[in-house]
Coordinates of C-alpha atoms in Angstrom, one line a residue:
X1 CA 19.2 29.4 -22.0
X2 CA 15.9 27.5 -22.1
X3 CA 16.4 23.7 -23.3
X4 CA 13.8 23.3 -26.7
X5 CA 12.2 20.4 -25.3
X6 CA 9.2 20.6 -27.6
X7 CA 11.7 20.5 -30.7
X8 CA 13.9 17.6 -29.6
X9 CA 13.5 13.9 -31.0
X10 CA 11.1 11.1 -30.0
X11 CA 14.0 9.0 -28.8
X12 CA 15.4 11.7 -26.7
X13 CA 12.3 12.7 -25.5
X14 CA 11.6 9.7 -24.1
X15 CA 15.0 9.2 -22.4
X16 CA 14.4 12.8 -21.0
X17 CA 10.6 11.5 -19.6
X18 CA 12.3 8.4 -18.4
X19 CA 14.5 10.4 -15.9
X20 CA 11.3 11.8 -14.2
X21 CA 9.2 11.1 -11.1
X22 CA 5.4 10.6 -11.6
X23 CA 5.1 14.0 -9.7
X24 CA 7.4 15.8 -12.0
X25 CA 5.9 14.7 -15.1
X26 CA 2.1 16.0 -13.0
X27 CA 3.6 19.5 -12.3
X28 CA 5.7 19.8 -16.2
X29 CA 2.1 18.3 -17.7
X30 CA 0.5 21.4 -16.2
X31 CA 3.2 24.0 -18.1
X32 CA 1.0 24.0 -21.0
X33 CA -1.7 21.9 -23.7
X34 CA 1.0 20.5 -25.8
X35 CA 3.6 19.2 -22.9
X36 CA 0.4 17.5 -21.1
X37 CA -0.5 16.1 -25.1
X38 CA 3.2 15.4 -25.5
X39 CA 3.3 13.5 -21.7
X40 CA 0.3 11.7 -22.6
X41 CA 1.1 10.4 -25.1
X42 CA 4.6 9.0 -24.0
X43 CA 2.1 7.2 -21.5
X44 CA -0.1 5.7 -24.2
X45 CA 2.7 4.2 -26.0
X46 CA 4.6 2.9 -22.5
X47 CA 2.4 2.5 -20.2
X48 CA 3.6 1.9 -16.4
X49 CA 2.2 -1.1 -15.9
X50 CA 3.9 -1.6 -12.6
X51 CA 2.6 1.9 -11.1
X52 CA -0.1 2.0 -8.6
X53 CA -2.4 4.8 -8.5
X54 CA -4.0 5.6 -5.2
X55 CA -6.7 8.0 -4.1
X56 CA -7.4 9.3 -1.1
X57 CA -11.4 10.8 0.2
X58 CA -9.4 13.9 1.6
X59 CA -8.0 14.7 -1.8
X60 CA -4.8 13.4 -2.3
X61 CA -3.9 11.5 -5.5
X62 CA -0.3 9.1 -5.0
X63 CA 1.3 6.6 -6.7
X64 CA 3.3 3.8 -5.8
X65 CA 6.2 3.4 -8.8
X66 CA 7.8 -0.4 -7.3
X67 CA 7.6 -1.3 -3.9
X68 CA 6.4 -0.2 -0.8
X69 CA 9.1 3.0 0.3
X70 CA 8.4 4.1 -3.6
X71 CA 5.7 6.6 -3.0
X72 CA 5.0 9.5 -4.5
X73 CA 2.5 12.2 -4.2
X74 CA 1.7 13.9 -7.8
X75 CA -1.8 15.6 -7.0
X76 CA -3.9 17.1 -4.4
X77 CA -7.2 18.8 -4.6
X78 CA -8.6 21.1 -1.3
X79 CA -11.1 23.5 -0.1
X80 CA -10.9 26.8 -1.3
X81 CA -11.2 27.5 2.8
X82 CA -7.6 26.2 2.8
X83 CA -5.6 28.7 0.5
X84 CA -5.3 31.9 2.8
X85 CA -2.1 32.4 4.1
X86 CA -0.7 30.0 2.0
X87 CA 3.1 30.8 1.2
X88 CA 4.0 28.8 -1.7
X89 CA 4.4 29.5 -5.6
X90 CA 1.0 30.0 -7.4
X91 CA 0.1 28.3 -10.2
X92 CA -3.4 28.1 -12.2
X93 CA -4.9 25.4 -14.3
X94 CA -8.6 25.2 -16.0
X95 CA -9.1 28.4 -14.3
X96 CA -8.4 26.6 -10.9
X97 CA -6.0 28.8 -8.8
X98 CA -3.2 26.6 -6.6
X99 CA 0.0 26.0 -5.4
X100 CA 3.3 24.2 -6.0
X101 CA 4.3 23.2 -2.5
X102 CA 7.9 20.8 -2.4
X103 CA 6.9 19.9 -6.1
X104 CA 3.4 19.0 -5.2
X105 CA 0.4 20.7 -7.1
X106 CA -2.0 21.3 -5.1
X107 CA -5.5 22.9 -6.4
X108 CA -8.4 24.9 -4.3
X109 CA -12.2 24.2 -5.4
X110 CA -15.1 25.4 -3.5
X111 CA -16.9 21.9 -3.8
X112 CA -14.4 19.7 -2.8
X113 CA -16.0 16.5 -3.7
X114 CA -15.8 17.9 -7.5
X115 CA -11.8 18.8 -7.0
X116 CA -11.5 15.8 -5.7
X117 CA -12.8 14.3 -8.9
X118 CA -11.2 16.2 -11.1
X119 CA -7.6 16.0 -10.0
X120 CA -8.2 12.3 -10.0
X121 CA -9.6 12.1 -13.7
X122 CA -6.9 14.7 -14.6
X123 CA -4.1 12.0 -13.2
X124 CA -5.7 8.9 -14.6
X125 CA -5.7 10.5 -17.6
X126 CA -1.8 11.3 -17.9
X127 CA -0.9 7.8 -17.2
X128 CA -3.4 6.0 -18.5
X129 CA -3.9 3.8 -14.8
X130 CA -6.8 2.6 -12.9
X131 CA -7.0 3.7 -9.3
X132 CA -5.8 0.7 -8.0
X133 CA -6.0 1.9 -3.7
X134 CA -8.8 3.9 -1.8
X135 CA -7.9 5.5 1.6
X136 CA -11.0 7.3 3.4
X137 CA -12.4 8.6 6.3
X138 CA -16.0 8.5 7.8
X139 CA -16.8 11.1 5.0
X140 CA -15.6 9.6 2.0
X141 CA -17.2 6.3 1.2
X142 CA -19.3 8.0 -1.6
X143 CA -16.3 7.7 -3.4
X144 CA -16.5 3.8 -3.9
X145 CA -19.5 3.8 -5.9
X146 CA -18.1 6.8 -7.7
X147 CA -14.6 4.4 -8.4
X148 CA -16.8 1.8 -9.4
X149 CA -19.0 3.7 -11.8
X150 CA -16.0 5.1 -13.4
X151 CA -13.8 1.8 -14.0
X152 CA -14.1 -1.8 -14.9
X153 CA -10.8 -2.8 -12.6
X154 CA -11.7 -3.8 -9.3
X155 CA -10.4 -1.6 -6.4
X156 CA -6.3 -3.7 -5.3
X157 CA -6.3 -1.5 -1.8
X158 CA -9.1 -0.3 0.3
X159 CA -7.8 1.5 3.8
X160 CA -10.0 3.2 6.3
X161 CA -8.0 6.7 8.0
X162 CA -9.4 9.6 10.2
X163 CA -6.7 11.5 9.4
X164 CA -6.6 13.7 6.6
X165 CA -3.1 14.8 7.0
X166 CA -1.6 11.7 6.8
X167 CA 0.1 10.2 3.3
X168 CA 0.0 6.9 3.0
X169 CA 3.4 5.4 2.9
X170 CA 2.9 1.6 2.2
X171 CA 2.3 -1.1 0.1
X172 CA -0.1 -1.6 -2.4
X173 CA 0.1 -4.9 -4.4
X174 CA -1.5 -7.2 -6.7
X175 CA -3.9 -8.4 -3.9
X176 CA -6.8 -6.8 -1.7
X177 CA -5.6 -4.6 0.8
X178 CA -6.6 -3.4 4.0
X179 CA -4.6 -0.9 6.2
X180 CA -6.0 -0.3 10.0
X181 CA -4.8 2.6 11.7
X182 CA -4.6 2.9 15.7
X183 CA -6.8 6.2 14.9
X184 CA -9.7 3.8 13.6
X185 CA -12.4 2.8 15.9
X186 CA -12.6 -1.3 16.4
X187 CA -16.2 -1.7 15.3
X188 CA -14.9 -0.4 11.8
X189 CA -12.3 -2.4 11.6
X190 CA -13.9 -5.6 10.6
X191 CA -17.8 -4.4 9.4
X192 CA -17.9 -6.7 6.7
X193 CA -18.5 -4.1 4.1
X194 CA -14.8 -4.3 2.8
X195 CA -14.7 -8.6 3.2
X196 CA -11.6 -10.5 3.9
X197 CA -8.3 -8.8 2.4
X198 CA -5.6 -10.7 0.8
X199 CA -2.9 -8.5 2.6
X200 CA -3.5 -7.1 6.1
X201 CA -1.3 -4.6 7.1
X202 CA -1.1 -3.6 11.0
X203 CA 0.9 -1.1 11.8
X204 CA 1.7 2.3 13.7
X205 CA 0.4 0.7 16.6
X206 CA -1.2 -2.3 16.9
X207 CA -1.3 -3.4 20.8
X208 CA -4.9 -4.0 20.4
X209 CA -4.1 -7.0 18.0
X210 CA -5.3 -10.2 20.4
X211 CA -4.6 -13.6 19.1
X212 CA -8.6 -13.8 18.2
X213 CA -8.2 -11.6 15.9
X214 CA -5.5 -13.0 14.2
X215 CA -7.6 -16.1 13.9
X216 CA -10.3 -14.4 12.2
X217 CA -8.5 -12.0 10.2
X218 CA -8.6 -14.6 7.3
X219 CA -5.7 -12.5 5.3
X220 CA -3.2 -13.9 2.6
X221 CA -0.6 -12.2 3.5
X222 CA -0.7 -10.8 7.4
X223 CA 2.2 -7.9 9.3
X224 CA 1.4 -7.0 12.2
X225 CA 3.5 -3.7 14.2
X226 CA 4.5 -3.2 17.5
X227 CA 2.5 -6.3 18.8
X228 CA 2.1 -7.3 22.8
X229 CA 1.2 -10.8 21.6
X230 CA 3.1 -13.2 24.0
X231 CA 4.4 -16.5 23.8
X232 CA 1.0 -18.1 24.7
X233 CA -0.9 -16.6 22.4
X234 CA 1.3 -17.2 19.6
X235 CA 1.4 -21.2 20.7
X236 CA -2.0 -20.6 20.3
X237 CA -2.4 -19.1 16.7
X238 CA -0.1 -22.2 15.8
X239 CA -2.4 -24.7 17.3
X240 CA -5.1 -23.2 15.4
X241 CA -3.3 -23.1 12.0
X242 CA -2.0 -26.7 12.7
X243 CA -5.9 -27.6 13.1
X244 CA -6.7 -26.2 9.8
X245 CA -7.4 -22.4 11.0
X246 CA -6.6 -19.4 8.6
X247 CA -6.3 -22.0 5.5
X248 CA -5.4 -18.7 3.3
X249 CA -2.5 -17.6 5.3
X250 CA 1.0 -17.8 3.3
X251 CA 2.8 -15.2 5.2
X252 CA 3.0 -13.6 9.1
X253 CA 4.9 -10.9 10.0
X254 CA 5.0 -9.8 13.8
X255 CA 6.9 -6.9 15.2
X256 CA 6.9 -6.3 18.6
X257 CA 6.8 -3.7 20.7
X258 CA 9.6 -4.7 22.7
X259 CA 12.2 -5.1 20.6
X260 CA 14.1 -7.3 22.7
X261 CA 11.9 -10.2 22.8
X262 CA 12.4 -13.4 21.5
X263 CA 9.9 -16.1 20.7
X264 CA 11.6 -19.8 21.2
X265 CA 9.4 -21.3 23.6
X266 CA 7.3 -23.7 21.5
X267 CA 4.8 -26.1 22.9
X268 CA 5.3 -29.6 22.5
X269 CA 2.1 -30.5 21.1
X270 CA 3.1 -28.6 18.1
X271 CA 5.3 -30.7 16.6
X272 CA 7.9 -28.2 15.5
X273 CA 11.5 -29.3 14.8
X274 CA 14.3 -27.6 14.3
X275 CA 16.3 -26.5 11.2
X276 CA 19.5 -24.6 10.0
X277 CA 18.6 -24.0 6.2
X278 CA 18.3 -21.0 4.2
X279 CA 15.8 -20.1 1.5
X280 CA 14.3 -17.9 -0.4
X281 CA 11.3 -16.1 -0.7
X282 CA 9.7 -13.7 -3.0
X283 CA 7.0 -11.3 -0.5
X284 CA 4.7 -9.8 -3.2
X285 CA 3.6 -7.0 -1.0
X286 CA 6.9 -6.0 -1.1
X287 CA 7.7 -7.0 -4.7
X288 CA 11.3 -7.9 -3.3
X289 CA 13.1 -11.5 -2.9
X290 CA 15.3 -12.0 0.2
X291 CA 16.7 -14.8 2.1
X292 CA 15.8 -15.8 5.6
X293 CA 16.9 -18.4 7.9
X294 CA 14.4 -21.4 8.2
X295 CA 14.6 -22.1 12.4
X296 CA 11.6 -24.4 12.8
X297 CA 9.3 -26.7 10.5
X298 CA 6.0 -27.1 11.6
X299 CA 3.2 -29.0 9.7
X300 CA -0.5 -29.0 9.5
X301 CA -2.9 -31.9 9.6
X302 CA -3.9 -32.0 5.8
X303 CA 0.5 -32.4 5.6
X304 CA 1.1 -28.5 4.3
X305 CA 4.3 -27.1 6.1
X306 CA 5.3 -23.9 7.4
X307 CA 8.5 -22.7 7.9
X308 CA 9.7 -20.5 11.1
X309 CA 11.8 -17.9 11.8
X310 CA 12.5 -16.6 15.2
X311 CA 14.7 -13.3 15.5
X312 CA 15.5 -10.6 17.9
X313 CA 12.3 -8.5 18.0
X314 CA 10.2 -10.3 15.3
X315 CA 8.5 -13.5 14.7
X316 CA 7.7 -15.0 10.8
X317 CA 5.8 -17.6 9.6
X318 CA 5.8 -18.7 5.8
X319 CA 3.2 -21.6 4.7
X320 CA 4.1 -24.0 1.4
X321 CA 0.9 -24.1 0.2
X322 CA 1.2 -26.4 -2.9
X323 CA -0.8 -24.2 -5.5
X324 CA 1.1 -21.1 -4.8
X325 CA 5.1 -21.9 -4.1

């Protein structure tokens, strides 16, 4: 027997909405006019101030509920070109045909550019949220002047992606982000057009990541994934950041590629010494506190300290900046 939803109370209603993913409440918003009015309004009154919305040039519309394995995909908006052969449930909204694939709604325009649009107003909308992160491609930067004309709220996460397939699946925070892919050329990388992100996240494959760069990166908050830095280039990063290089950086994460090395070879001219203490530290990107042994001090010039931790596969660096810890 069908459960009267629509006739149920405000307070159980909202217990009921509470209990849902952002890409349930999409997909039950598009059962009819009053459950998306109904939806909408739950959102006006309790708005999820904590959500991240992100959009993405191929069509995709996510959002990021807590932290960075929280992702959800709620919308999607493709070619017409694209539905043939498709196998999965058909649905239809504003005259739109589409699909419900693994709880995703998924929509078919013939100008994709305007779908694209649309399923991102249409999301908005629900939750009452900015787009908060921007993933493109080579074809979709007409899409920041169309985020900027559209909102007042600064873009959080830019991220540049050749593939179109691929659904993001980490962070976005209260900084500027920047996500570089293996799949995107260098010379886009760093073209100035984005400027210096607050959180710089290297990952799927970043063997191309030389100590240079790391140097010039200028990032808040830097992780770098499977790295081939060695020893001497990290001595080197740590001579520069002793010397007053990277004055932004609060956080480094490395992973390396081989996951049995271990960085404990410090030059002396670095000044490190050692420690057994444990502290700890709240990593915004991640939105989650944790403890981590401090192995080393070192300390700048201007007298700001930074401590170390050395483990099996991974080097991290945390920086006491006064004004911020």
């Amino acid at each position: 027997m069908p459960f009267p939803i629509l006739r149920t109370s405000f307070v159980v209603l909202s217990e009921i909405i509470s209990l849902l993913e952002p890409n349930e409440i999409v997909t039950a918003s598009l059962c009819s006019k009053k459950v998306r009015h109904l939806l909408k309004n739950h959102y006006q009154r309790r708005k999820p101030s904590k959500w991240r919305l992100s959009m993405f040039s191929w069509g995709l519309v996510d959002i990021m509920t807590r932290t960075v394995s929280k992702r959800i995909n709620v919308m999607m908006a493709r070619h017409i070109s694209e539905q043939e052969g498709t196998e999965h449930k058909s649905i239809e909204f504003n005259g739109y045909k589409g699909t419900l694939d693994k709880g995703l709604p998924i929509l078919y325009f013939r100008d994709h550019v305007f779908g694209i649009k649309m399923v991102v107003d249409y999301v908005t909308d629900l939750f009452g949220l900015d787009i908060y992160g921007f993933t493109t491609g080579s074809d979709g930067l007409w899409a920041f002047d169309w985020i900027n004309n559209r909102q007042e709220k600064l873009l959080g996460g830019k991220g540049l992606n050749k593939n179109p397939n691929y659904a993001l699946n980490e962070d976005k925070t209260d900084d500027d982000v920047l996500i570089v892919r293996n799949d995107v050329s260098i010379n886009a990388r760093f073209n100035g057009k984005l400027g210096p992100p607050d959180v710089l996240l290297l990952d799927s494959d970043a063997h191309w990541v030389t100590c240079d760069y790391l140097m010039k990166s200028d990032a808040i908050k830097l992780f770098v994934s499977f790295s081939k830095l060695s020893e001497l280039e990290l001595n080197s990063f740590l001579r520069h950041w002793r010397a007053g290089g990277s004055p932004r950086l609060a956080y480094l994460k490395v992973r390396f590629d081989d996951e049995d090395t271990y960085f404990v070879n410090f030059d002396e001219d670095l000044e490190t010494f050692e420690t057994k203490a444990w502290t700890r530290f709240r990593v915004v990107v991640d939105d989650d506190c944790f403890e981590i042994r401090e192995d080393y001090i070192i300390q700048r010039q201007d007298g700001v300290k930074a401590t170390i931790h050395c483990g099996l596969g991974h080097f991290t660096m945390f920086v006491w900046h006064s004004d911020k810890n």
